[in-house]
Coordinates of C-alpha atoms in Angstrom, one line a residue:
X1 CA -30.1 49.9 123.6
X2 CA -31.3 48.2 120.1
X3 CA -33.9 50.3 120.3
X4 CA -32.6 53.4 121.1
X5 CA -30.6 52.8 118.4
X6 CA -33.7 52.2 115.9
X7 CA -34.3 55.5 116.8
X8 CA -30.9 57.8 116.0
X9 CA -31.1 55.6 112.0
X10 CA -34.6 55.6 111.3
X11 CA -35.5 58.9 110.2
X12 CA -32.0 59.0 108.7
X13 CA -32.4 55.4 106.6
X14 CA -35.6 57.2 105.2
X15 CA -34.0 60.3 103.6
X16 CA -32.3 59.0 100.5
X17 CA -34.9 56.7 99.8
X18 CA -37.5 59.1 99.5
X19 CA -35.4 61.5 96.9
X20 CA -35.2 58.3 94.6
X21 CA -38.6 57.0 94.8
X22 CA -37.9 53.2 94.2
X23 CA -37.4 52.9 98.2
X24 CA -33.9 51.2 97.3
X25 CA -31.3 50.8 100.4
X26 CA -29.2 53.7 101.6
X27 CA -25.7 53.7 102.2
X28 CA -24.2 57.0 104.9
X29 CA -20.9 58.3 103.5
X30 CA -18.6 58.4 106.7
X31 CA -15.2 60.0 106.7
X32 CA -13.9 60.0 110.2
X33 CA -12.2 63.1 111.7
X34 CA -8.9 61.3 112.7
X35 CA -8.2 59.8 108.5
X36 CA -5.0 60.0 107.9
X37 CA -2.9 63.3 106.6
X38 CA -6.1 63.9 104.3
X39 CA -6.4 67.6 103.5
X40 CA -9.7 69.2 105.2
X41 CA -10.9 70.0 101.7
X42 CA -9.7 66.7 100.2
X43 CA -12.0 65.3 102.8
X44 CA -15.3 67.2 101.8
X45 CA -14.6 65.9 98.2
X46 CA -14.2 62.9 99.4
X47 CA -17.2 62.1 101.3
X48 CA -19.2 63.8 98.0
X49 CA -17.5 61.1 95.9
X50 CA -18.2 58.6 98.2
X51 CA -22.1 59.5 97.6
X52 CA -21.2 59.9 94.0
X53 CA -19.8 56.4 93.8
X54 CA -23.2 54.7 95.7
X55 CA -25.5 56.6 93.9
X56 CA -24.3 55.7 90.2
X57 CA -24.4 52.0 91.1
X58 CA -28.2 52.2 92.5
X59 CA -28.0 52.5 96.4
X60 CA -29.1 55.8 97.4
X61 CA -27.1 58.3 99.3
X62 CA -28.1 59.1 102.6
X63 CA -26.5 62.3 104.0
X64 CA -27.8 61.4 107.5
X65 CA -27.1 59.0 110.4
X66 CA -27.5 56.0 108.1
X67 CA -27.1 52.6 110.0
X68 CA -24.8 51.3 106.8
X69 CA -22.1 53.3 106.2
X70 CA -19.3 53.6 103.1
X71 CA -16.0 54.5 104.5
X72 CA -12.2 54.9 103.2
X73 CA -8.8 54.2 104.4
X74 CA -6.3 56.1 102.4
X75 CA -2.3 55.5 102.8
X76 CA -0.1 57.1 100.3
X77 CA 1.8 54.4 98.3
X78 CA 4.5 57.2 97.1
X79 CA 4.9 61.0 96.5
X80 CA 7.3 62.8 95.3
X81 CA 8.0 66.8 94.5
X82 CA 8.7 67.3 91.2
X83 CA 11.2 70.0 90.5
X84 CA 9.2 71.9 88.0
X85 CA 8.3 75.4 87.6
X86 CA 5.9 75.6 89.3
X87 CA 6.4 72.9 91.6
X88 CA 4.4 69.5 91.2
X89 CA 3.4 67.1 94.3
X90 CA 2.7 63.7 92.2
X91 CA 0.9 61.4 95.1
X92 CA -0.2 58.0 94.8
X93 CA -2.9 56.9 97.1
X94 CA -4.0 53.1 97.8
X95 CA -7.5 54.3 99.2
X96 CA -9.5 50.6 100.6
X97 CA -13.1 51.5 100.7
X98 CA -15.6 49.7 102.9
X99 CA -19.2 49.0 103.3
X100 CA -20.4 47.7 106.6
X101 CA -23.2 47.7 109.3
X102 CA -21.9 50.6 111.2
X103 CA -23.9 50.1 114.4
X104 CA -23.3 46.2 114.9
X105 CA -19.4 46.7 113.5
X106 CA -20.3 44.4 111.2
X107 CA -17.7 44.5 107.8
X108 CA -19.4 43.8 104.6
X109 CA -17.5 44.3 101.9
X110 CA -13.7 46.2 101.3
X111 CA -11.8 46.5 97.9
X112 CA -8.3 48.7 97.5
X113 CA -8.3 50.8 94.3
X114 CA -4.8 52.4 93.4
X115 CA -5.3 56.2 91.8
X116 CA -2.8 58.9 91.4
X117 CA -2.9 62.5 91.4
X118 CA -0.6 65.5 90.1
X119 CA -1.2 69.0 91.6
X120 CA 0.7 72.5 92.1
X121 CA -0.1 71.9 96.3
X122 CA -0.4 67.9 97.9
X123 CA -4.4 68.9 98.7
X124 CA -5.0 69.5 94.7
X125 CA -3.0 66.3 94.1
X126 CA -5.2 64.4 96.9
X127 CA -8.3 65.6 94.9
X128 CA -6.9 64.9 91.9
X129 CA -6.1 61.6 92.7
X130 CA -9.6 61.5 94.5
X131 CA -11.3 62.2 91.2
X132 CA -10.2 59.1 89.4
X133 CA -12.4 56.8 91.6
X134 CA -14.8 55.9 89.2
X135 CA -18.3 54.6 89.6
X136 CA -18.7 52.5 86.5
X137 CA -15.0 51.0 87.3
X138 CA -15.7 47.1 87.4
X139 CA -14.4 46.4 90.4
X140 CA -16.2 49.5 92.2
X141 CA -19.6 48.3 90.7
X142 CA -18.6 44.7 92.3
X143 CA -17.1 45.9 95.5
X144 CA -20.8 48.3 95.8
X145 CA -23.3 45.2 94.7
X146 CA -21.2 42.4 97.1
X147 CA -21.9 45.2 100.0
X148 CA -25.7 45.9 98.7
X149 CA -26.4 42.4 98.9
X150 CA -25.2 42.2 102.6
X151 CA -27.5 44.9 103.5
X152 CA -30.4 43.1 101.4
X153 CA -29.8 40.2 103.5
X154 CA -29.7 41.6 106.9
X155 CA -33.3 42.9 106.7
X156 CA -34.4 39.9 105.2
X157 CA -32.7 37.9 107.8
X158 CA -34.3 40.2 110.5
X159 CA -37.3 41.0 108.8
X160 CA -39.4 39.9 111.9
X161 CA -37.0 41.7 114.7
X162 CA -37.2 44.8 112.7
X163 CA -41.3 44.7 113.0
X164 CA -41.1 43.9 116.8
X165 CA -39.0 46.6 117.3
X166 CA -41.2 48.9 115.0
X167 CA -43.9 47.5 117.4
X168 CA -42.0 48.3 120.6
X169 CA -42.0 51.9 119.9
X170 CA -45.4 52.4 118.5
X171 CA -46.6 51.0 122.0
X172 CA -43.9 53.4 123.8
X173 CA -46.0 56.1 121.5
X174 CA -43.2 57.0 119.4
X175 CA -44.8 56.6 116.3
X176 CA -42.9 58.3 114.0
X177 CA -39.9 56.4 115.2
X178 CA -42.0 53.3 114.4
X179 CA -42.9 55.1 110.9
X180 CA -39.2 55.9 110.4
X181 CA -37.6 52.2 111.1
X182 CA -40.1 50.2 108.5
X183 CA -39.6 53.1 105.9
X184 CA -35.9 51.8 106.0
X185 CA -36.7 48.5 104.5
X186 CA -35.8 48.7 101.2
X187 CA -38.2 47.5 98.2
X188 CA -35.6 44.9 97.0
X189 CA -35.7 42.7 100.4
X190 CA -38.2 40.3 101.2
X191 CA -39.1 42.5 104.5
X192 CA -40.5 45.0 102.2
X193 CA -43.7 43.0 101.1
X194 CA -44.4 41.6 104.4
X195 CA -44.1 44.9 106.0
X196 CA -46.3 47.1 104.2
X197 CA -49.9 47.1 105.7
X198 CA -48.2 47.6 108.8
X199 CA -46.1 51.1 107.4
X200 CA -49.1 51.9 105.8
X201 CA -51.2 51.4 109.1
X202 CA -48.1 53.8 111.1
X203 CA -48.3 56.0 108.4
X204 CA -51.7 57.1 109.2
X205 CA -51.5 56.7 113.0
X206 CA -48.5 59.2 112.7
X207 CA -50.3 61.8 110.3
X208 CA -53.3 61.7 112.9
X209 CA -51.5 62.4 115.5
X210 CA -49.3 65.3 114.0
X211 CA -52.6 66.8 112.3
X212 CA -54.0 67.1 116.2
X213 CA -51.0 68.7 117.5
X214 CA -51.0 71.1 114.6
X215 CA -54.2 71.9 114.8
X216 CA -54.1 72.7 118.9
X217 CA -51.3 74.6 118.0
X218 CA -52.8 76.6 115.6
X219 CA -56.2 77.0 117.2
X220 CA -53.6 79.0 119.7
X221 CA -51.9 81.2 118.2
X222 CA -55.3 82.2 116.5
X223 CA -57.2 82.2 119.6
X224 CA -54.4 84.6 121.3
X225 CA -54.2 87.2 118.7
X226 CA -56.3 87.3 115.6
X227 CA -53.9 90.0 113.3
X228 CA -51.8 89.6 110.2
X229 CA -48.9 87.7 111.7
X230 CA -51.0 85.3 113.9
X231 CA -52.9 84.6 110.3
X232 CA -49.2 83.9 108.9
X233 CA -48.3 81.7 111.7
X234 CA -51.3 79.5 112.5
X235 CA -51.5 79.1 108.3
X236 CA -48.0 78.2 107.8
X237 CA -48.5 75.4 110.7
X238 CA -52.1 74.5 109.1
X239 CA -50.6 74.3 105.8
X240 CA -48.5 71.1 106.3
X241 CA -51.3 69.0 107.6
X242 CA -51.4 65.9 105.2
X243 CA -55.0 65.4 104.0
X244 CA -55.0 62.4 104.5
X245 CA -55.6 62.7 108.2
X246 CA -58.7 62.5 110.0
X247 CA -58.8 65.8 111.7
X248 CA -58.3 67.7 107.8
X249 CA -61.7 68.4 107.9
X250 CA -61.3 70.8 111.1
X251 CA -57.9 72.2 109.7
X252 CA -60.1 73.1 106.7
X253 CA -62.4 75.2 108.7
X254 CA -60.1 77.2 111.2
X255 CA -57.8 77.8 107.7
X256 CA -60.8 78.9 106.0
X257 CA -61.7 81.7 109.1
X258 CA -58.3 82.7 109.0
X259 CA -57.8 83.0 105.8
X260 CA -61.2 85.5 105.5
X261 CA -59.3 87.6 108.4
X262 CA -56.5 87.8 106.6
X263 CA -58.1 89.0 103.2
X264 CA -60.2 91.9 105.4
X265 CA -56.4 92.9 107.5
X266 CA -54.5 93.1 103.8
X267 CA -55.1 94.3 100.5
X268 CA -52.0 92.3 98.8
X269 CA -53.1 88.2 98.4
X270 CA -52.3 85.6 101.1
X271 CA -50.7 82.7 99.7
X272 CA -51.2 80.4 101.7
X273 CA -52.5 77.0 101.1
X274 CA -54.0 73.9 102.3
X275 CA -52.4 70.9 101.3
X276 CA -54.3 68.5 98.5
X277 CA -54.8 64.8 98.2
X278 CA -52.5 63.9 94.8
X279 CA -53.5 60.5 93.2
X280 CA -50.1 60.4 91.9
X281 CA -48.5 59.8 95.0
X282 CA -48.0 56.8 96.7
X283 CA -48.4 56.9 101.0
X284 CA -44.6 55.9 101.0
X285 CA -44.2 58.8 99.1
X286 CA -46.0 61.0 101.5
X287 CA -44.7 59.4 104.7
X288 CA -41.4 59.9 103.2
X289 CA -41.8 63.6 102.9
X290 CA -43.3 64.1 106.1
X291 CA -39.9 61.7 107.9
X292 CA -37.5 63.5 105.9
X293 CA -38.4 67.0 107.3
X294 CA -38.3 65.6 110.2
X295 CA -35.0 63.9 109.4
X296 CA -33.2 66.9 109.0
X297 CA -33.8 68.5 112.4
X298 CA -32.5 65.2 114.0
X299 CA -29.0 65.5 115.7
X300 CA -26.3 63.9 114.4
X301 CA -24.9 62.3 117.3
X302 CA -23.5 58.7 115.8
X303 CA -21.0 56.9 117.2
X304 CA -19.6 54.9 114.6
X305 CA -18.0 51.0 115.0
X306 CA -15.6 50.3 112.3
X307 CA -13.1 48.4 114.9
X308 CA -10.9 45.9 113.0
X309 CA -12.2 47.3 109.6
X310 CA -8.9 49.6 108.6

């Protein structure tokens, strides 16, 4: 079950981190369907101020199936309809925030912050109300680095679990899971250090093995039909291969055959490309591209524990 579990956040722990670049912990914004009387549009807002509010005080927002999650309890303190022309709903909210280990059920950190809102209908005074939750608010920058630091210490408490499990699924030959679950350790742990020559090691493995599949793939669809659109297809597959692999150099040669087809079947250019080494870039930063496309076409099938938390 753990590891089936590594498996639904690891691709997800991996998103935020790779739009930030400083492969700093992630924190999932969850707003769950049953939240009391909250407006459906007061909601959206409110899970975008949620990533608002992590964001500002350094924890990246992951807009997948994060493992640690930032969720609200919102009861309203007072309202009242003010007899005005037009009419004015005047709520005040008492919304408790919390920041926990939303697989485990494990409560990190909660704070209540009291914010009122004036609107024409009760959703633009719940938005309204919404909007005063400030980032730089002291006791929001506390209540986020008390919850940061719980997350800091649970990967450097199971720094060495987190590896075997990364271990358990290389050997199962889901290597991208593997790939996916030591990408989540954030830079500012202890894990992070101990961890690398082993990402780095995955991270190769995994671009091996996708440059293979790719290339059988494409070697296909060329093989089947050699016109304009087979060029299209087999070089839009071709062209994510990372260089870095060790089956580039036979990417470069069927790309190059195609490409020569294509030139002789069209007058207009053909734009595709290979992709290029960059110097620049880090292999986190190119194993984070790679997880996070793959992030996106994961389902979002989470079951959330936040028993005993509201």
């Amino acid at each position: 079950m753990k590891n089936a579990l590594a498996i639904l956040f690891c691709f997800a722990s991996i998103v935020a981190i790779g739009q930030n670049n400083d492969y700093a912990i992630n924190l999932g914004a969850y707003v769950p369907d049953q939240i009391e009387n909250v407006p459906a549009s007061a909601k959206k807002m409110l899970i975008n101020k949620l990533g608002q509010l992590v964001t500002a005080n350094g924890i990246s927002d992951n807009q997948y199936n994060s493992r640690f999650i930032i969720t609200p309890n919102i009861v309203v303190a007072t309202k009242e309809i003010m007899p005005t022309a037009p009419v004015k709903v005047v709520l005040v909210l008492d919304v408790t925030l919390y920041i926990g280990d939303g697989i485990s059920g494990t409560l990190y950190a909660s704070e209540t912050f009291n914010v009122k809102g004036v609107g024409t209908t009760e959703t633009k005074a719940y938005m309204q109300a919404l909007k005063r939750l400030k980032p730089k608010n002291e006791a929001m920058q506390d209540f986020i680095a008390r919850g940061k630091d719980k997350i800091i210490d649970y990967y450097n408490t199971n720094c060495s679990q987190i590896q075997k499990e990364a271990s358990i699924l290389e050997n199962s030959g889901q290597v991208e899971e593997a790939l996916g679950l030591m990408l989540g350790i954030p830079a500012s742990s202890s894990c992070f250090e101990k961890s690398e020559r082993k990402t780095k090691a995955l991270y190769i493995k995994a671009a091996n093995r996708d440059c293979k599949m790719r290339l059988t793939e494409a070697q296909a669809i060329w093989s089947a039909n050699q016109d304009i659109e087979a060029a299209n297809e087999a070089a839009r597959i071709l062209s994510s291969v990372l260089p870095e692999a060790e089956c580039f150099s036979q990417v470069k040669a069927l790309f190059s055959k195609i490409e020569t087809r294509a030139k002789e079947l069209q007058d207009r250019d053909w734009n595709y490309k290979l992709k290029v080494l960059d110097a620049t870039k880090s292999y986190y930063d190119s194993a984070f591209e790679v997880s996070m496309a793959r992030a996106k076409n994961q389902p979002s099938t989470v079951m959330y524990n936040v028993r005993g938390w509201y």
